[in-house]
CSV table of C-alpha atoms in Angstrom, one decimal:
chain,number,residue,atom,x,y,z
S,269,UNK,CA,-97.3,-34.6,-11.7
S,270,UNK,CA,-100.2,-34.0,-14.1
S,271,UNK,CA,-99.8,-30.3,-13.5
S,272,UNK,CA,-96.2,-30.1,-15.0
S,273,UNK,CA,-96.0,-28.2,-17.9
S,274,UNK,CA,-93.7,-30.9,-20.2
S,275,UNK,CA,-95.9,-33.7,-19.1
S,276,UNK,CA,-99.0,-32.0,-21.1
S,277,UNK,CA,-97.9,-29.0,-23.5
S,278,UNK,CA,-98.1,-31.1,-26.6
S,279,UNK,CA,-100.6,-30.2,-29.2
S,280,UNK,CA,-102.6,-28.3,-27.1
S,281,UNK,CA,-103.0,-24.8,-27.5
S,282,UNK,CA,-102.5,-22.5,-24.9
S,283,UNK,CA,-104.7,-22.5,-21.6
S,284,UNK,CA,-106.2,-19.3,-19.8
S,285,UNK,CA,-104.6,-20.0,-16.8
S,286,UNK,CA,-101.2,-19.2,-18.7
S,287,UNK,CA,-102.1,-16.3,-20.7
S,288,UNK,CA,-100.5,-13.0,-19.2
S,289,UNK,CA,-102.5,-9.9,-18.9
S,290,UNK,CA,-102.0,-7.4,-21.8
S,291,UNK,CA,-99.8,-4.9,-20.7
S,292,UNK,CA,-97.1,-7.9,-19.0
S,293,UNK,CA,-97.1,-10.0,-22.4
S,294,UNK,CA,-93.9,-9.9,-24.1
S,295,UNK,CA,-96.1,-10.0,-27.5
S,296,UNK,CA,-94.9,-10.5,-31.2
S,297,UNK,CA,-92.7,-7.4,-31.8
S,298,UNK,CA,-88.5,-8.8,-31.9
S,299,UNK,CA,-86.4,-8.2,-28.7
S,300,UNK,CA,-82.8,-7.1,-30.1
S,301,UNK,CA,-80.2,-9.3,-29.4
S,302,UNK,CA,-78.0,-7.3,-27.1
S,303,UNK,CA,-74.2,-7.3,-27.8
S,304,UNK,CA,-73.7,-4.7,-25.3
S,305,UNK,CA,-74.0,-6.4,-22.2
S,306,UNK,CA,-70.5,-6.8,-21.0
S,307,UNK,CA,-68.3,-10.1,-21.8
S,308,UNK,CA,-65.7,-10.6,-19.4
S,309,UNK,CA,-62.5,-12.5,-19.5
S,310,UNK,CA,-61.5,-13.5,-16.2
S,311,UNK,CA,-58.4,-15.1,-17.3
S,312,UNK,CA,-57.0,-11.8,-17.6
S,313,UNK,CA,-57.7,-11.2,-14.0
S,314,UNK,CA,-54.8,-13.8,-13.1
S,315,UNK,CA,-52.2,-11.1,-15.5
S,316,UNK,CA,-51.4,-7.6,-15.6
S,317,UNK,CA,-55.3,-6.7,-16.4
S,318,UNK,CA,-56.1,-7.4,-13.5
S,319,UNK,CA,-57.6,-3.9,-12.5
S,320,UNK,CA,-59.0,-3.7,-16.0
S,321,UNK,CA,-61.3,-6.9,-15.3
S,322,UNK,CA,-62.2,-5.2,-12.1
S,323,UNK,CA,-63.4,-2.4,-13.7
S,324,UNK,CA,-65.5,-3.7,-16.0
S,325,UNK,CA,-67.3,-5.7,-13.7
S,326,UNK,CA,-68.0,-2.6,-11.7
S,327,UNK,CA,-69.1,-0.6,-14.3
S,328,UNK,CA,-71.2,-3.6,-15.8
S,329,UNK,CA,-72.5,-4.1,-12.3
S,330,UNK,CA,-73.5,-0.4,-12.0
S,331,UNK,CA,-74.7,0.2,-15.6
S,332,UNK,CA,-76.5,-3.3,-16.7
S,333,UNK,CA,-76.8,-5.4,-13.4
S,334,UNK,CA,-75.9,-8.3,-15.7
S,335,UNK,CA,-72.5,-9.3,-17.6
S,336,UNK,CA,-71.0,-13.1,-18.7
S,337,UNK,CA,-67.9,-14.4,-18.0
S,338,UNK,CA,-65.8,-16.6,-20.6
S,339,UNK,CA,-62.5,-18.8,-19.7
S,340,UNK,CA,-64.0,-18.8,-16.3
S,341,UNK,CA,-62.2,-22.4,-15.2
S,342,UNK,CA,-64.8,-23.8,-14.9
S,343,UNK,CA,-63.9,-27.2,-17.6
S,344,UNK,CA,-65.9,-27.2,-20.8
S,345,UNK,CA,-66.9,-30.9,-20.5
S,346,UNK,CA,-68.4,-30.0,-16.8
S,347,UNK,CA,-70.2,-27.8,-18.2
S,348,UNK,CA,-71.8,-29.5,-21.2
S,349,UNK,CA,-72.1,-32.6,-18.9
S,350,UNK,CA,-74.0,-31.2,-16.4
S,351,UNK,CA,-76.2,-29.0,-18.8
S,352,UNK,CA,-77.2,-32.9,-20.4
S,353,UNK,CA,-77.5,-33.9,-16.9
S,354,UNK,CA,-80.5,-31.6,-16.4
S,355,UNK,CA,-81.8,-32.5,-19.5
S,356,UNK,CA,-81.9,-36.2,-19.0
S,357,UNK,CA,-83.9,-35.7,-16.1
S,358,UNK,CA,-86.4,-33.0,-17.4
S,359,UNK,CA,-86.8,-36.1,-20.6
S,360,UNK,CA,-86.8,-39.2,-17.9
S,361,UNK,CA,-90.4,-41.3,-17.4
S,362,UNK,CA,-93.1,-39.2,-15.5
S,363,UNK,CA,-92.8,-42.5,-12.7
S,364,UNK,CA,-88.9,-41.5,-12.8
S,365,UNK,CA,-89.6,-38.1,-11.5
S,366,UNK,CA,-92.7,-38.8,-9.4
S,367,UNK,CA,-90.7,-38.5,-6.0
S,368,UNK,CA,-89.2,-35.5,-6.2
S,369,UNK,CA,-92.6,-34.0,-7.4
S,370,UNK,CA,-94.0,-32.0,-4.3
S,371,UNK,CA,-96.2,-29.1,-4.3
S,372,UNK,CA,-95.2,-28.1,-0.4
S,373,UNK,CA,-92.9,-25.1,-0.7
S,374,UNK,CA,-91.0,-26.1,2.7
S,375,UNK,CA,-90.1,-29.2,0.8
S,376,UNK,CA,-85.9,-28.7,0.3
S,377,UNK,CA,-85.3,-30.5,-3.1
S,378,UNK,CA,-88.5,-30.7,-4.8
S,379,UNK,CA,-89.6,-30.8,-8.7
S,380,UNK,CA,-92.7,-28.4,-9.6
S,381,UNK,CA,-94.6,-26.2,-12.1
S,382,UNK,CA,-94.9,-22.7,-12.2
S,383,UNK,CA,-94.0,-20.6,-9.0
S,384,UNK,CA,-93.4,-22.1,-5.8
S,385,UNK,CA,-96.8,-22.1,-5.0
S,386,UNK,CA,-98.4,-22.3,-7.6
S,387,UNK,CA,-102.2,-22.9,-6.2
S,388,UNK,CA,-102.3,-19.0,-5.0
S,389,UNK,CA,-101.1,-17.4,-8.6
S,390,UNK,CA,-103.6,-16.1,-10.8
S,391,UNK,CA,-101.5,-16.6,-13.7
S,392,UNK,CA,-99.1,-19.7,-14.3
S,393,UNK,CA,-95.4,-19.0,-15.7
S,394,UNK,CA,-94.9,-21.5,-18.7
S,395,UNK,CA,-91.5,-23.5,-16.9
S,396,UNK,CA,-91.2,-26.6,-14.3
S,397,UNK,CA,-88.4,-26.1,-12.1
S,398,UNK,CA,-85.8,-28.6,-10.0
S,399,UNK,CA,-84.9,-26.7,-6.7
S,400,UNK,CA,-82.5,-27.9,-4.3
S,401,UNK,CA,-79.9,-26.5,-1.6
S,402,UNK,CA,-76.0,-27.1,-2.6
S,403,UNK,CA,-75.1,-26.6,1.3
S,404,UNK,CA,-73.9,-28.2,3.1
S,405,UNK,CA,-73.2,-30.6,0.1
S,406,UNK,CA,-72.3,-33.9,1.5
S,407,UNK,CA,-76.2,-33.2,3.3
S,408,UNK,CA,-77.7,-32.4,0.7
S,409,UNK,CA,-76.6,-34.9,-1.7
S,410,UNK,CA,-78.9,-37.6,0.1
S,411,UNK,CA,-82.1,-35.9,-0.9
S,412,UNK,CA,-81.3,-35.0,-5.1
S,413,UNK,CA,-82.7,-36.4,-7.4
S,414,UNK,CA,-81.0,-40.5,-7.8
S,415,UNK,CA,-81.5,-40.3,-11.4
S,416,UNK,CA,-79.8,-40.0,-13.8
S,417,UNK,CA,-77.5,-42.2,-12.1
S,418,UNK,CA,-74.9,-39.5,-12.7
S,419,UNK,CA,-76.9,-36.7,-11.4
S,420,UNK,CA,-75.1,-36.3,-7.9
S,421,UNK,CA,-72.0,-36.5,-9.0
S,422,UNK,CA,-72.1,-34.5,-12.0
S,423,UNK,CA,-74.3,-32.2,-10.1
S,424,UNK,CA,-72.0,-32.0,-7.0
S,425,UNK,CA,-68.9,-31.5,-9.2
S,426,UNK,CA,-70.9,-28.4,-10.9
S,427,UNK,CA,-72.6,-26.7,-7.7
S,428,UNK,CA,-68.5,-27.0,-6.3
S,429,UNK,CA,-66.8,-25.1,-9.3
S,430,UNK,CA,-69.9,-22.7,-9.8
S,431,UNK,CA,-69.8,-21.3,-5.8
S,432,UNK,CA,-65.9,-21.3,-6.7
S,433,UNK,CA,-66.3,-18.9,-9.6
S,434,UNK,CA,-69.1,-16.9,-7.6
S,435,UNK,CA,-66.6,-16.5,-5.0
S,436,UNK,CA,-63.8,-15.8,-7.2
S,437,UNK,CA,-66.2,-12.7,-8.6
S,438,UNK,CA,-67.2,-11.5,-5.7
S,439,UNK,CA,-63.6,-11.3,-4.4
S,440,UNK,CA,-63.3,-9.1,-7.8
S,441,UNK,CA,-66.2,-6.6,-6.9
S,442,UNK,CA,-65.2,-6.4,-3.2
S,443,UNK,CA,-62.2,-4.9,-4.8
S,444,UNK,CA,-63.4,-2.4,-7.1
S,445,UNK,CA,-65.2,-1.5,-3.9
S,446,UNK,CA,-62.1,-1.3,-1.6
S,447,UNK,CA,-63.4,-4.4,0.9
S,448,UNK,CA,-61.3,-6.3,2.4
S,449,UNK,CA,-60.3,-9.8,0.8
S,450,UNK,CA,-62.6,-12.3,1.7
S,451,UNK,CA,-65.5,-9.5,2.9
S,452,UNK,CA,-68.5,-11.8,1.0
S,453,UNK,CA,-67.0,-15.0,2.4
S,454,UNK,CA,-68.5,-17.1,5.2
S,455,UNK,CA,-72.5,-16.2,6.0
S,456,UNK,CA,-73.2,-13.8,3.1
S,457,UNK,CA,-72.2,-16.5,0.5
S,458,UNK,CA,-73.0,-19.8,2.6
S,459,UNK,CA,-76.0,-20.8,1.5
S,460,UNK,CA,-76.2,-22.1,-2.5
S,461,UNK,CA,-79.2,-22.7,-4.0
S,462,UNK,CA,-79.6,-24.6,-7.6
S,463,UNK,CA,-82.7,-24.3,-9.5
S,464,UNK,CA,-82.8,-25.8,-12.9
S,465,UNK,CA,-86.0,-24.4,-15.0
S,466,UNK,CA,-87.3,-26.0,-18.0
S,467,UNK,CA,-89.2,-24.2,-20.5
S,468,UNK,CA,-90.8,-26.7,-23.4
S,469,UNK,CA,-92.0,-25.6,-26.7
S,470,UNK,CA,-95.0,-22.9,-26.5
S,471,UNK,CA,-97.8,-22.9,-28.6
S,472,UNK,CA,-98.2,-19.3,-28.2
S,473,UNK,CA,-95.1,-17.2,-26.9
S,474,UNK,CA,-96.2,-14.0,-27.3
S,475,UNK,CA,-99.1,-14.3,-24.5
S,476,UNK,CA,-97.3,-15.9,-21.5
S,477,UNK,CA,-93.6,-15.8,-20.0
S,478,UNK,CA,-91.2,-18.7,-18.4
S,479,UNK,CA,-90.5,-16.4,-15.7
S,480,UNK,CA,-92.4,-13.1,-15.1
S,481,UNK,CA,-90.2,-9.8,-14.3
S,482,UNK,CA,-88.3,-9.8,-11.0
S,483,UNK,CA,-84.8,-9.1,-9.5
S,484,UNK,CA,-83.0,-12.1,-7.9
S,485,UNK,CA,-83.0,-11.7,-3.3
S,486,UNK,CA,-80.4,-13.1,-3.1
S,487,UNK,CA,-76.3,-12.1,-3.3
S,488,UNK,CA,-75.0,-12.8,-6.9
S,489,UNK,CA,-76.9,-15.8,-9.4
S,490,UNK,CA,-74.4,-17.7,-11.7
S,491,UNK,CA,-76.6,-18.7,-14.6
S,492,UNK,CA,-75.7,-21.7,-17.4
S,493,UNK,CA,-78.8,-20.3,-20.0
S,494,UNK,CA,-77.7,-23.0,-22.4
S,495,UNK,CA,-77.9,-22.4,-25.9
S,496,UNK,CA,-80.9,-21.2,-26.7
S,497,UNK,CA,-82.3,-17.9,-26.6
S,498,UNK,CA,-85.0,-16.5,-23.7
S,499,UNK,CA,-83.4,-14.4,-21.1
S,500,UNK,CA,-84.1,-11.0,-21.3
S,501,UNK,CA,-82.7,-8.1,-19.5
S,502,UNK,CA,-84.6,-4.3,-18.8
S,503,UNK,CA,-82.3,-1.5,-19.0
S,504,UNK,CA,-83.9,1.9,-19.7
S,505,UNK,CA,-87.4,0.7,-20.0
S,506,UNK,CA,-86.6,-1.3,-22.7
S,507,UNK,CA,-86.2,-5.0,-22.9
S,508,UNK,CA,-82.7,-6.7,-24.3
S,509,UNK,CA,-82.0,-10.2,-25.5
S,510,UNK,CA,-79.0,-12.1,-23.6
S,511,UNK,CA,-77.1,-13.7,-26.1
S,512,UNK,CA,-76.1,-17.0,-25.0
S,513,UNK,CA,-72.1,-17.6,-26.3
S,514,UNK,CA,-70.4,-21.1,-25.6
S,515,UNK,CA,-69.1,-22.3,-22.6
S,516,UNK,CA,-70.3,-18.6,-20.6
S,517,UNK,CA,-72.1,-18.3,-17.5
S,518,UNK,CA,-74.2,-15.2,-17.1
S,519,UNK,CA,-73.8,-13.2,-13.9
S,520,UNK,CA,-76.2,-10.8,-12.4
S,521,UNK,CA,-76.0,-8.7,-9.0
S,522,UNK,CA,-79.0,-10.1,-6.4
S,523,UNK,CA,-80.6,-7.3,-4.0
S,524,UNK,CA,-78.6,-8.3,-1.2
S,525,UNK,CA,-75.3,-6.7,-3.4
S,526,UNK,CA,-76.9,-3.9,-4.4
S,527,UNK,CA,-77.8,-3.0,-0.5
S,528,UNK,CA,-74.6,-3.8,0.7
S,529,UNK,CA,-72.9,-1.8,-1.2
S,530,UNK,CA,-75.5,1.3,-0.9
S,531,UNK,CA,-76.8,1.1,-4.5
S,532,UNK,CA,-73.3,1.2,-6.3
S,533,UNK,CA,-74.4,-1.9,-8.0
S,534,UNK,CA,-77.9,-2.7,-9.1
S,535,UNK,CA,-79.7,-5.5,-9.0
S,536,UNK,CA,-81.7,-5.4,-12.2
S,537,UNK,CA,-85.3,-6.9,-13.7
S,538,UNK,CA,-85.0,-9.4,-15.7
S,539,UNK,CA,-87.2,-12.4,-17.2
S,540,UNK,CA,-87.3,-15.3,-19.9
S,541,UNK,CA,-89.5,-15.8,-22.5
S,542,UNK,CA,-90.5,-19.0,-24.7
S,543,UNK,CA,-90.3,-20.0,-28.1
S,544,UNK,CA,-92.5,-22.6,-30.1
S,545,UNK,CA,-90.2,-24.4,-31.5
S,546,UNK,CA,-87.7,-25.7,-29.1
S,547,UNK,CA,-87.4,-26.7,-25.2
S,548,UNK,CA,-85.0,-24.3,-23.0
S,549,UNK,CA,-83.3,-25.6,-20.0
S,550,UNK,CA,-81.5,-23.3,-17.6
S,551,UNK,CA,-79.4,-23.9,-14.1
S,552,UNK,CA,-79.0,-20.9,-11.8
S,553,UNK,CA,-77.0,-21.2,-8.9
S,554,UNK,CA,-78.0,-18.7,-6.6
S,555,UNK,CA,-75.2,-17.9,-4.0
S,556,UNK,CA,-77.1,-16.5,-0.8
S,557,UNK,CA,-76.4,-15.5,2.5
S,558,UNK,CA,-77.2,-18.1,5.2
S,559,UNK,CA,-80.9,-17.1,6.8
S,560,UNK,CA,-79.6,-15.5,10.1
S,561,UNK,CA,-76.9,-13.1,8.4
S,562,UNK,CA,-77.3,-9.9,9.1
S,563,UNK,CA,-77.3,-7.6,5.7
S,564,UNK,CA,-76.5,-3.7,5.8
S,565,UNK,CA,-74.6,-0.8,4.0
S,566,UNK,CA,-71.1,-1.3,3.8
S,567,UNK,CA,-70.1,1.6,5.9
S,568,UNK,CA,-67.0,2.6,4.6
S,569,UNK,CA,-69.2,3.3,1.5
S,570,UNK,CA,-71.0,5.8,3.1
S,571,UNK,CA,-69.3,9.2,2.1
S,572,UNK,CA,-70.4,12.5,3.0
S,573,UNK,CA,-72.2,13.3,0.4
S,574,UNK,CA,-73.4,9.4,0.2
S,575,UNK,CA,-75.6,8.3,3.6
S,576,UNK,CA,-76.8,4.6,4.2
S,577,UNK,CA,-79.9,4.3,2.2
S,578,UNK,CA,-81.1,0.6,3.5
S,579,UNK,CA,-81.5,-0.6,7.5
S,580,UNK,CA,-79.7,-3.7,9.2
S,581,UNK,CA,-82.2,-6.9,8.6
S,582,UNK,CA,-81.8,-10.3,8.8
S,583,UNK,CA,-81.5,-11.9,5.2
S,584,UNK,CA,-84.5,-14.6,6.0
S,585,UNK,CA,-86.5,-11.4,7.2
S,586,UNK,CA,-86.5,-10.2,3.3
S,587,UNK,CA,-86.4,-13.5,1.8
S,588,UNK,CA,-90.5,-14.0,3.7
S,589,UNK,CA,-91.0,-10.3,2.5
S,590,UNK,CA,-89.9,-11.0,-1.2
S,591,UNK,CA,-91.8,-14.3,-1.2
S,592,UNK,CA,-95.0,-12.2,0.0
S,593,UNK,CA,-95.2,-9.4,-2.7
S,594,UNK,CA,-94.3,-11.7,-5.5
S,595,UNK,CA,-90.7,-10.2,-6.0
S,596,UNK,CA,-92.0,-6.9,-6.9
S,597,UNK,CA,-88.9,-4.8,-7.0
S,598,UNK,CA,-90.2,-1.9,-5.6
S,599,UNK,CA,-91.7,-3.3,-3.0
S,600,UNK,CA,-89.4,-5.8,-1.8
S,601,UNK,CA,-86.9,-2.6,-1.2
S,602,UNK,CA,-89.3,-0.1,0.2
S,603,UNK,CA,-89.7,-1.7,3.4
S,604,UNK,CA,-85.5,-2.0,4.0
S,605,UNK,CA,-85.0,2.0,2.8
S,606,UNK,CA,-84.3,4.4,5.7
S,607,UNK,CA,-86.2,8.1,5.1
């Protein structure tokens, strides 16, 4: 518990261990706040828009990786409630928390500090992070966290309506890409994951990062950032602010997407800085395929001039891969990529 980030990080200044090395720093200059990355209004996807809305989250899937989605269905009061939820528990009693504290990365539903495994990094990400499987729910359930007394059933109402929307926009994109209805249903969406990260106030946020640069391995991520600013997207070299907007998710395409459908949507880098001032709490909800799925090209995708660029794998096969190289990018694909 002593090694959590929120139980220490006041009035101290910043320790080695967490500064990054030069050329990964997000340093002092200003990100721009980006108000070009896509906003999406899926209730026009129940009207006469509905290929418009199908478009754009094709064309924000191919040019940015990333786009939100407002008057989504998801209820407002959900989704302020479970954002406090999160909260409360991040604020509860050190002894409150102790039991869900593990640092064993087999551990299902565990709280902990930096990475997964934290004891092999040579640099610490400035975050402490809930983690726990959504599926099957009335399982899973038994091991969350029991406080906040309303955590599991806030929590379980949330995870429910999130894997709805997820579903609802993959349905969208297997669309745009002429799938059949219901292609990213059953194995390649089974298996939600929720992690919740907390970020406190920094005393120095231009030498370390919350999360370091990566691209999510898993199918799509539907991400409450909160209100507060840190995400941070890379688009032609350059890093872009995510502005957070009320009552939006943020979505963004997971490798698994962009090798099904043969690098017609990418899966881009993305990472989240701190700030001094304020604490940040996120909730992702990564919707993955279930370990023993099988992942490959699309192959109605594949057109003459187009050939399968990735290999048939099993989705645990590259989760073990991803794990071992950190989430590099480059390398995580490399290995799946046929000559």
């Amino acid at each position: 518990m002593e090694k959590l980030v929120s139980s220490w990080y006041c009035d101290k200044t910043l320790p080695q261990s967490y500064i990054f090395p030069p050329e990964t720093r997000p340093g002092k200059h200003i990100i721009p706040r980006c108000n070009t990355i896509p906003v999406v209004d899926l209730s026009k996807a129940l009207e006469h828009d509905r290929t418009n809305i199908v478009q754009q989250i094709l064309m924000a899937s191919q040019e940015f990786g990333f786009f939100q989605v407002i008057n989504h269905g998801v209820s407002e009061n959900l989704f302020n409630d479970t954002m406090n939820v999160f909260k409360e528990f991040f604020e509860m009693p050190a002894v409150d928390k102790a039991h869900i504290y593990s640092e064993d990365p087999k551990k299902p539903c565990r709280l902990y500090t930096s990475r997964p495994d934290n004891d092999t990094e040579r640099v610490h990400l400035w975050r402490d992070c809930l983690k726990h499987p959504c599926h099957p729910l009335e399982e899973c359930i038994k091991i969350w966290p029991e406080k906040p007394t309303r955590y599991r059933d806030t929590v379980a109402a949330y995870s429910i309506e999130a894997k709805k929307l997820g579903l609802r926009i993959l349905e969208l994109v297997a669309e745009g890409l002429g799938l059949e209805s219901g292609y990213f249903g059953d194995k390649l969406s089974e298996s939600p994951i929720l992690s919740v990260n907390h970020y406190p106030p920094c005393p120095d946020p231009s030498l370390t990062l919350g999360v370091s640069k990566h691209s999510d391995p898993n199918l799509i991520t539907i991400l409450h950032q909160g209100d507060v600013r840190g995400l941070q997207v890379l688009k032609d070299g350059e890093w872009i602010g995510v502005e957070p907007l009320r009552n939006a998710f943020v979505v963004n395409i997971g490798h698994q997407l962009q090798i099904i459908s043969n690098n017609k949507l990418k899966s881009a880098e993305h990472r989240a800085v701190t700030n001094s001032t304020i604490a940040r709490t996120t909730a992702a909800l990564f919707i993955s395929p279930s370990d023993d799925c099988i992942i490959e090209p699309v192959k109605s995708l594949n057109d003459a001039d187009d050939s399968q660029l990735y290999r048939a794998f099993q989705y645990k096969e590259f989760l073990r891969h991803y794990i071992s190289v950190m989430g590099d990018t480059e390398s995580c694909l490399e290995r799946y990529k046929l000559a």
